[in-house]
PDB file of C-alpha atoms in Angstrom:
ATOM      1  CA  UNK A 216      -4.207  14.256 -10.070  1.00 80.00           C
ATOM      2  CA  UNK A 217      -5.314  10.838 -11.323  1.00 83.00           C
ATOM      3  CA  UNK A 218      -7.240  10.768 -14.592  1.00 91.00           C
ATOM      4  CA  UNK A 219     -10.130   8.279 -14.850  1.00 90.00           C
ATOM      5  CA  UNK A 220      -8.568   6.974 -18.070  1.00 93.00           C
ATOM      6  CA  UNK A 221      -5.745   5.635 -15.888  1.00 96.00           C
ATOM      7  CA  UNK A 222      -8.126   3.564 -13.722  1.00 98.00           C
ATOM      8  CA  UNK A 223      -9.745   0.148 -14.195  1.00 98.00           C
ATOM      9  CA  UNK A 224     -11.717  -1.950 -11.746  1.00 98.00           C
ATOM     10  CA  UNK A 225     -12.878  -5.546 -11.506  1.00 98.00           C
ATOM     11  CA  UNK A 226     -16.159  -7.327 -10.904  1.00 97.00           C
ATOM     12  CA  UNK A 227     -16.794 -11.051 -10.965  1.00 95.00           C
ATOM     13  CA  UNK A 228     -18.320 -13.975  -9.190  1.00 94.00           C
ATOM     14  CA  UNK A 229     -17.043 -15.481  -5.989  1.00 91.00           C
ATOM     15  CA  UNK A 230     -17.398 -18.976  -7.440  1.00 90.00           C
ATOM     16  CA  UNK A 231     -14.942 -19.739 -10.232  1.00 92.00           C
ATOM     17  CA  UNK A 232     -14.627 -22.712 -12.584  1.00 87.00           C
ATOM     18  CA  UNK A 233     -12.579 -25.601 -11.257  1.00 90.00           C
ATOM     19  CA  UNK A 234     -10.085 -25.139 -14.096  1.00 93.00           C
ATOM     20  CA  UNK A 235      -9.322 -21.412 -14.153  1.00 91.00           C
ATOM     21  CA  UNK A 236      -6.465 -21.547 -16.671  1.00 93.00           C
ATOM     22  CA  UNK A 237      -8.470 -20.031 -19.547  1.00 95.00           C
ATOM     23  CA  UNK A 238      -9.965 -17.363 -17.276  1.00 96.00           C
ATOM     24  CA  UNK A 239      -6.506 -16.521 -15.897  1.00 96.00           C
ATOM     25  CA  UNK A 240      -5.060 -16.149 -19.391  1.00 97.00           C
ATOM     26  CA  UNK A 241      -7.984 -13.964 -20.523  1.00 97.00           C
ATOM     27  CA  UNK A 242      -7.668 -11.791 -17.421  1.00 97.00           C
ATOM     28  CA  UNK A 243      -3.956 -11.277 -17.961  1.00 97.00           C
ATOM     29  CA  UNK A 244      -4.466 -10.391 -21.650  1.00 98.00           C
ATOM     30  CA  UNK A 245      -7.213  -7.897 -20.752  1.00 98.00           C
ATOM     31  CA  UNK A 246      -5.025  -6.232 -18.141  1.00 98.00           C
ATOM     32  CA  UNK A 247      -2.052  -5.960 -20.506  1.00 98.00           C
ATOM     33  CA  UNK A 248      -4.339  -4.398 -23.126  1.00 97.00           C
ATOM     34  CA  UNK A 249      -5.379  -1.760 -20.590  1.00 98.00           C
ATOM     35  CA  UNK A 250      -1.809  -1.175 -19.417  1.00 98.00           C
ATOM     36  CA  UNK A 251      -0.896  -0.552 -23.066  1.00 97.00           C
ATOM     37  CA  UNK A 252      -3.742   2.021 -23.164  1.00 97.00           C
ATOM     38  CA  UNK A 253      -2.298   3.864 -20.177  1.00 97.00           C
ATOM     39  CA  UNK A 254      -4.090   2.274 -17.229  1.00 98.00           C
ATOM     40  CA  UNK A 255      -1.951   2.443 -14.103  1.00 98.00           C
ATOM     41  CA  UNK A 256      -4.408   1.898 -11.238  1.00 98.00           C
ATOM     42  CA  UNK A 257      -6.411  -1.313 -10.761  1.00 98.00           C
ATOM     43  CA  UNK A 258      -9.219  -1.075  -8.194  1.00 98.00           C
ATOM     44  CA  UNK A 259     -10.124  -4.326  -6.489  1.00 98.00           C
ATOM     45  CA  UNK A 260     -12.969  -4.977  -4.037  1.00 97.00           C
ATOM     46  CA  UNK A 261     -11.203  -7.693  -2.073  1.00 97.00           C
ATOM     47  CA  UNK A 262     -13.819 -10.462  -2.323  1.00 96.00           C
ATOM     48  CA  UNK A 263     -12.982 -14.136  -2.691  1.00 96.00           C
ATOM     49  CA  UNK A 264     -13.138 -15.661  -6.158  1.00 96.00           C
ATOM     50  CA  UNK A 265     -12.640 -13.329  -9.112  1.00 97.00           C
ATOM     51  CA  UNK A 266     -11.450 -10.362  -7.033  1.00 97.00           C
ATOM     52  CA  UNK A 267      -8.752 -12.511  -5.418  1.00 97.00           C
ATOM     53  CA  UNK A 268      -7.709 -13.848  -8.822  1.00 97.00           C
ATOM     54  CA  UNK A 269      -7.557 -10.323 -10.264  1.00 98.00           C
ATOM     55  CA  UNK A 270      -5.507  -8.995  -7.337  1.00 98.00           C
ATOM     56  CA  UNK A 271      -3.029 -11.857  -7.691  1.00 97.00           C
ATOM     57  CA  UNK A 272      -2.755 -11.113 -11.413  1.00 98.00           C
ATOM     58  CA  UNK A 273      -2.033  -7.415 -10.791  1.00 98.00           C
ATOM     59  CA  UNK A 274       0.711  -8.353  -8.348  1.00 98.00           C
ATOM     60  CA  UNK A 275       2.155 -10.830 -10.862  1.00 98.00           C
ATOM     61  CA  UNK A 276       2.098  -8.264 -13.689  1.00 98.00           C
ATOM     62  CA  UNK A 277       3.900  -5.718 -11.491  1.00 97.00           C
ATOM     63  CA  UNK A 278       7.033  -7.778 -12.103  1.00 97.00           C
ATOM     64  CA  UNK A 279       6.962  -6.765 -15.790  1.00 97.00           C
ATOM     65  CA  UNK A 280       5.057  -3.479 -15.353  1.00 98.00           C
ATOM     66  CA  UNK A 281       6.411  -2.019 -12.084  1.00 98.00           C
ATOM     67  CA  UNK A 282       4.526   1.252 -12.582  1.00 98.00           C
ATOM     68  CA  UNK A 283       1.047  -0.301 -12.161  1.00 98.00           C
ATOM     69  CA  UNK A 284      -0.716  -0.066  -8.816  1.00 98.00           C
ATOM     70  CA  UNK A 285      -3.093  -2.357  -6.936  1.00 98.00           C
ATOM     71  CA  UNK A 286      -5.674  -0.341  -5.017  1.00 98.00           C
ATOM     72  CA  UNK A 287      -7.808  -2.389  -2.652  1.00 98.00           C
ATOM     73  CA  UNK A 288     -11.203  -0.725  -2.202  1.00 98.00           C
ATOM     74  CA  UNK A 289     -12.777  -2.483   0.750  1.00 98.00           C
ATOM     75  CA  UNK A 290     -16.472  -2.197   1.620  1.00 97.00           C
ATOM     76  CA  UNK A 291     -15.792  -2.439   5.373  1.00 97.00           C
ATOM     77  CA  UNK A 292     -12.855  -3.250   7.679  1.00 98.00           C
ATOM     78  CA  UNK A 293     -10.854  -6.304   6.541  1.00 97.00           C
ATOM     79  CA  UNK A 294     -11.714  -8.316   9.655  1.00 96.00           C
ATOM     80  CA  UNK A 295     -15.428  -7.874   8.939  1.00 96.00           C
ATOM     81  CA  UNK A 296     -15.194  -8.506   5.188  1.00 96.00           C
ATOM     82  CA  UNK A 297     -13.360 -11.788   5.774  1.00 96.00           C
ATOM     83  CA  UNK A 298     -15.388 -12.940   8.792  1.00 94.00           C
ATOM     84  CA  UNK A 299     -17.026 -15.968   7.099  1.00 94.00           C
ATOM     85  CA  UNK A 300     -14.052 -17.061   4.993  1.00 96.00           C
ATOM     86  CA  UNK A 301     -11.917 -20.125   5.590  1.00 96.00           C
ATOM     87  CA  UNK A 302      -8.363 -19.811   6.923  1.00 97.00           C
ATOM     88  CA  UNK A 303      -6.692 -20.109   3.497  1.00 96.00           C
ATOM     89  CA  UNK A 304      -8.924 -17.398   2.016  1.00 96.00           C
ATOM     90  CA  UNK A 305      -8.121 -15.132   4.958  1.00 97.00           C
ATOM     91  CA  UNK A 306      -4.392 -15.812   4.680  1.00 97.00           C
ATOM     92  CA  UNK A 307      -4.353 -14.932   0.967  1.00 96.00           C
ATOM     93  CA  UNK A 308      -6.540 -11.867   1.545  1.00 97.00           C
ATOM     94  CA  UNK A 309      -4.363 -10.361   4.268  1.00 98.00           C
ATOM     95  CA  UNK A 310      -1.206 -11.141   2.248  1.00 98.00           C
ATOM     96  CA  UNK A 311      -2.750  -9.324  -0.742  1.00 98.00           C
ATOM     97  CA  UNK A 312      -3.603  -6.334   1.457  1.00 98.00           C
ATOM     98  CA  UNK A 313      -0.004  -6.288   2.688  1.00 98.00           C
ATOM     99  CA  UNK A 314       1.304  -6.206  -0.903  1.00 98.00           C
ATOM    100  CA  UNK A 315      -1.243  -3.683  -2.224  1.00 98.00           C
ATOM    101  CA  UNK A 316      -0.088  -0.183  -3.075  1.00 98.00           C
ATOM    102  CA  UNK A 317      -3.092   1.332  -1.319  1.00 98.00           C
ATOM    103  CA  UNK A 318      -5.936   0.041   0.854  1.00 98.00           C
ATOM    104  CA  UNK A 319      -9.071   2.164   1.174  1.00 97.00           C
ATOM    105  CA  UNK A 320     -11.879   1.173   3.553  1.00 98.00           C
ATOM    106  CA  UNK A 321     -15.158   2.843   2.587  1.00 97.00           C
ATOM    107  CA  UNK A 322     -17.320   2.098   5.638  1.00 96.00           C
ATOM    108  CA  UNK A 323     -16.242   1.896   9.283  1.00 96.00           C
ATOM    109  CA  UNK A 324     -18.445  -1.200   9.721  1.00 96.00           C
ATOM    110  CA  UNK A 325     -20.304  -3.795   7.691  1.00 96.00           C
ATOM    111  CA  UNK A 326     -23.753  -2.661   6.486  1.00 95.00           C
ATOM    112  CA  UNK A 327     -26.370  -4.259   4.245  1.00 93.00           C
ATOM    113  CA  UNK A 328     -25.369  -1.898   1.426  1.00 95.00           C
ATOM    114  CA  UNK A 329     -21.589  -1.675   1.839  1.00 96.00           C
ATOM    115  CA  UNK A 330     -20.827  -4.136  -0.983  1.00 95.00           C
ATOM    116  CA  UNK A 331     -23.019  -2.218  -3.454  1.00 95.00           C
ATOM    117  CA  UNK A 332     -21.534   1.071  -2.226  1.00 96.00           C
ATOM    118  CA  UNK A 333     -18.034  -0.307  -2.876  1.00 97.00           C
ATOM    119  CA  UNK A 334     -18.972  -1.465  -6.383  1.00 97.00           C
ATOM    120  CA  UNK A 335     -20.529   1.891  -7.278  1.00 97.00           C
ATOM    121  CA  UNK A 336     -17.498   3.714  -5.893  1.00 97.00           C
ATOM    122  CA  UNK A 337     -15.118   1.679  -8.042  1.00 97.00           C
ATOM    123  CA  UNK A 338     -17.239   2.166 -11.186  1.00 98.00           C
ATOM    124  CA  UNK A 339     -17.674   5.898 -10.532  1.00 97.00           C
ATOM    125  CA  UNK A 340     -13.900   6.332 -10.337  1.00 97.00           C
ATOM    126  CA  UNK A 341     -12.891   4.148 -13.302  1.00 98.00           C
ATOM    127  CA  UNK A 342     -12.879   4.320 -17.077  1.00 98.00           C
ATOM    128  CA  UNK A 343     -12.704   0.534 -17.517  1.00 98.00           C
ATOM    129  CA  UNK A 344     -14.309  -2.531 -15.983  1.00 98.00           C
ATOM    130  CA  UNK A 345     -12.886  -6.020 -16.400  1.00 98.00           C
ATOM    131  CA  UNK A 346     -15.638  -8.471 -15.553  1.00 97.00           C
ATOM    132  CA  UNK A 347     -16.358 -12.157 -15.270  1.00 96.00           C
ATOM    133  CA  UNK A 348     -20.150 -12.365 -15.571  1.00 93.00           C
ATOM    134  CA  UNK A 349     -21.820 -15.760 -15.893  1.00 92.00           C
ATOM    135  CA  UNK A 350     -25.151 -15.180 -14.094  1.00 89.00           C
ATOM    136  CA  UNK A 351     -27.897 -12.678 -14.795  1.00 89.00           C
ATOM    137  CA  UNK A 352     -28.432 -11.783 -11.127  1.00 88.00           C
ATOM    138  CA  UNK A 353     -26.424 -10.753  -8.086  1.00 88.00           C
ATOM    139  CA  UNK A 354     -23.751  -8.191  -7.355  1.00 88.00           C
ATOM    140  CA  UNK A 355     -21.672  -8.695 -10.494  1.00 93.00           C
ATOM    141  CA  UNK A 356     -24.752  -8.429 -12.724  1.00 95.00           C
ATOM    142  CA  UNK A 357     -25.745  -5.216 -10.940  1.00 94.00           C
ATOM    143  CA  UNK A 358     -22.225  -3.789 -11.206  1.00 96.00           C
ATOM    144  CA  UNK A 359     -21.882  -4.531 -14.922  1.00 96.00           C
ATOM    145  CA  UNK A 360     -25.267  -2.911 -15.611  1.00 96.00           C
ATOM    146  CA  UNK A 361     -24.282   0.112 -13.535  1.00 97.00           C
ATOM    147  CA  UNK A 362     -20.975   0.367 -15.427  1.00 97.00           C
ATOM    148  CA  UNK A 363     -22.855   0.243 -18.741  1.00 97.00           C
ATOM    149  CA  UNK A 364     -25.135   3.068 -17.565  1.00 97.00           C
ATOM    150  CA  UNK A 365     -22.086   5.100 -16.535  1.00 96.00           C
ATOM    151  CA  UNK A 366     -20.439   4.587 -19.940  1.00 96.00           C
ATOM    152  CA  UNK A 367     -17.421   2.552 -18.864  1.00 97.00           C
ATOM    153  CA  UNK A 368     -15.453   0.522 -21.393  1.00 97.00           C
ATOM    154  CA  UNK A 369     -16.216  -3.059 -20.357  1.00 97.00           C
ATOM    155  CA  UNK A 370     -13.928  -5.989 -21.041  1.00 97.00           C
ATOM    156  CA  UNK A 371     -15.924  -9.204 -20.582  1.00 96.00           C
ATOM    157  CA  UNK A 372     -14.043 -12.421 -19.917  1.00 96.00           C
TER     158      UNK A 372
END
């Protein structure tokens, strides 16, 4: 049985700064802090931008921490989630899914609420949220507020 204290999830914007080096370093430090606290499972929603960066970082850290797991929590089937992405985004996404330890699809098709349902699912099953929040509106803003209401430990980058 997995304990919530072993689970962290991510939320962040799809648009990232042009120079992500500081964000990447902060993300890696936050993840190592959680690994040192006993986090094993990292839930990732599979979106472009911050989610993709976080998934790549989990896979990189697995080299030094082989016990950690990347769990992709998708709002809908991969082909539907990635429908409007460019070819490079799709290539990276499907490669990440191939390397993930587990892929869970929450809805059999895209719906107007599937992204929010995915975010709530990840928060409800985690003790920690690592977030990159720069705007006071949108899905990341909603998810961080929901995580605060649910009492998660939030690491803001």
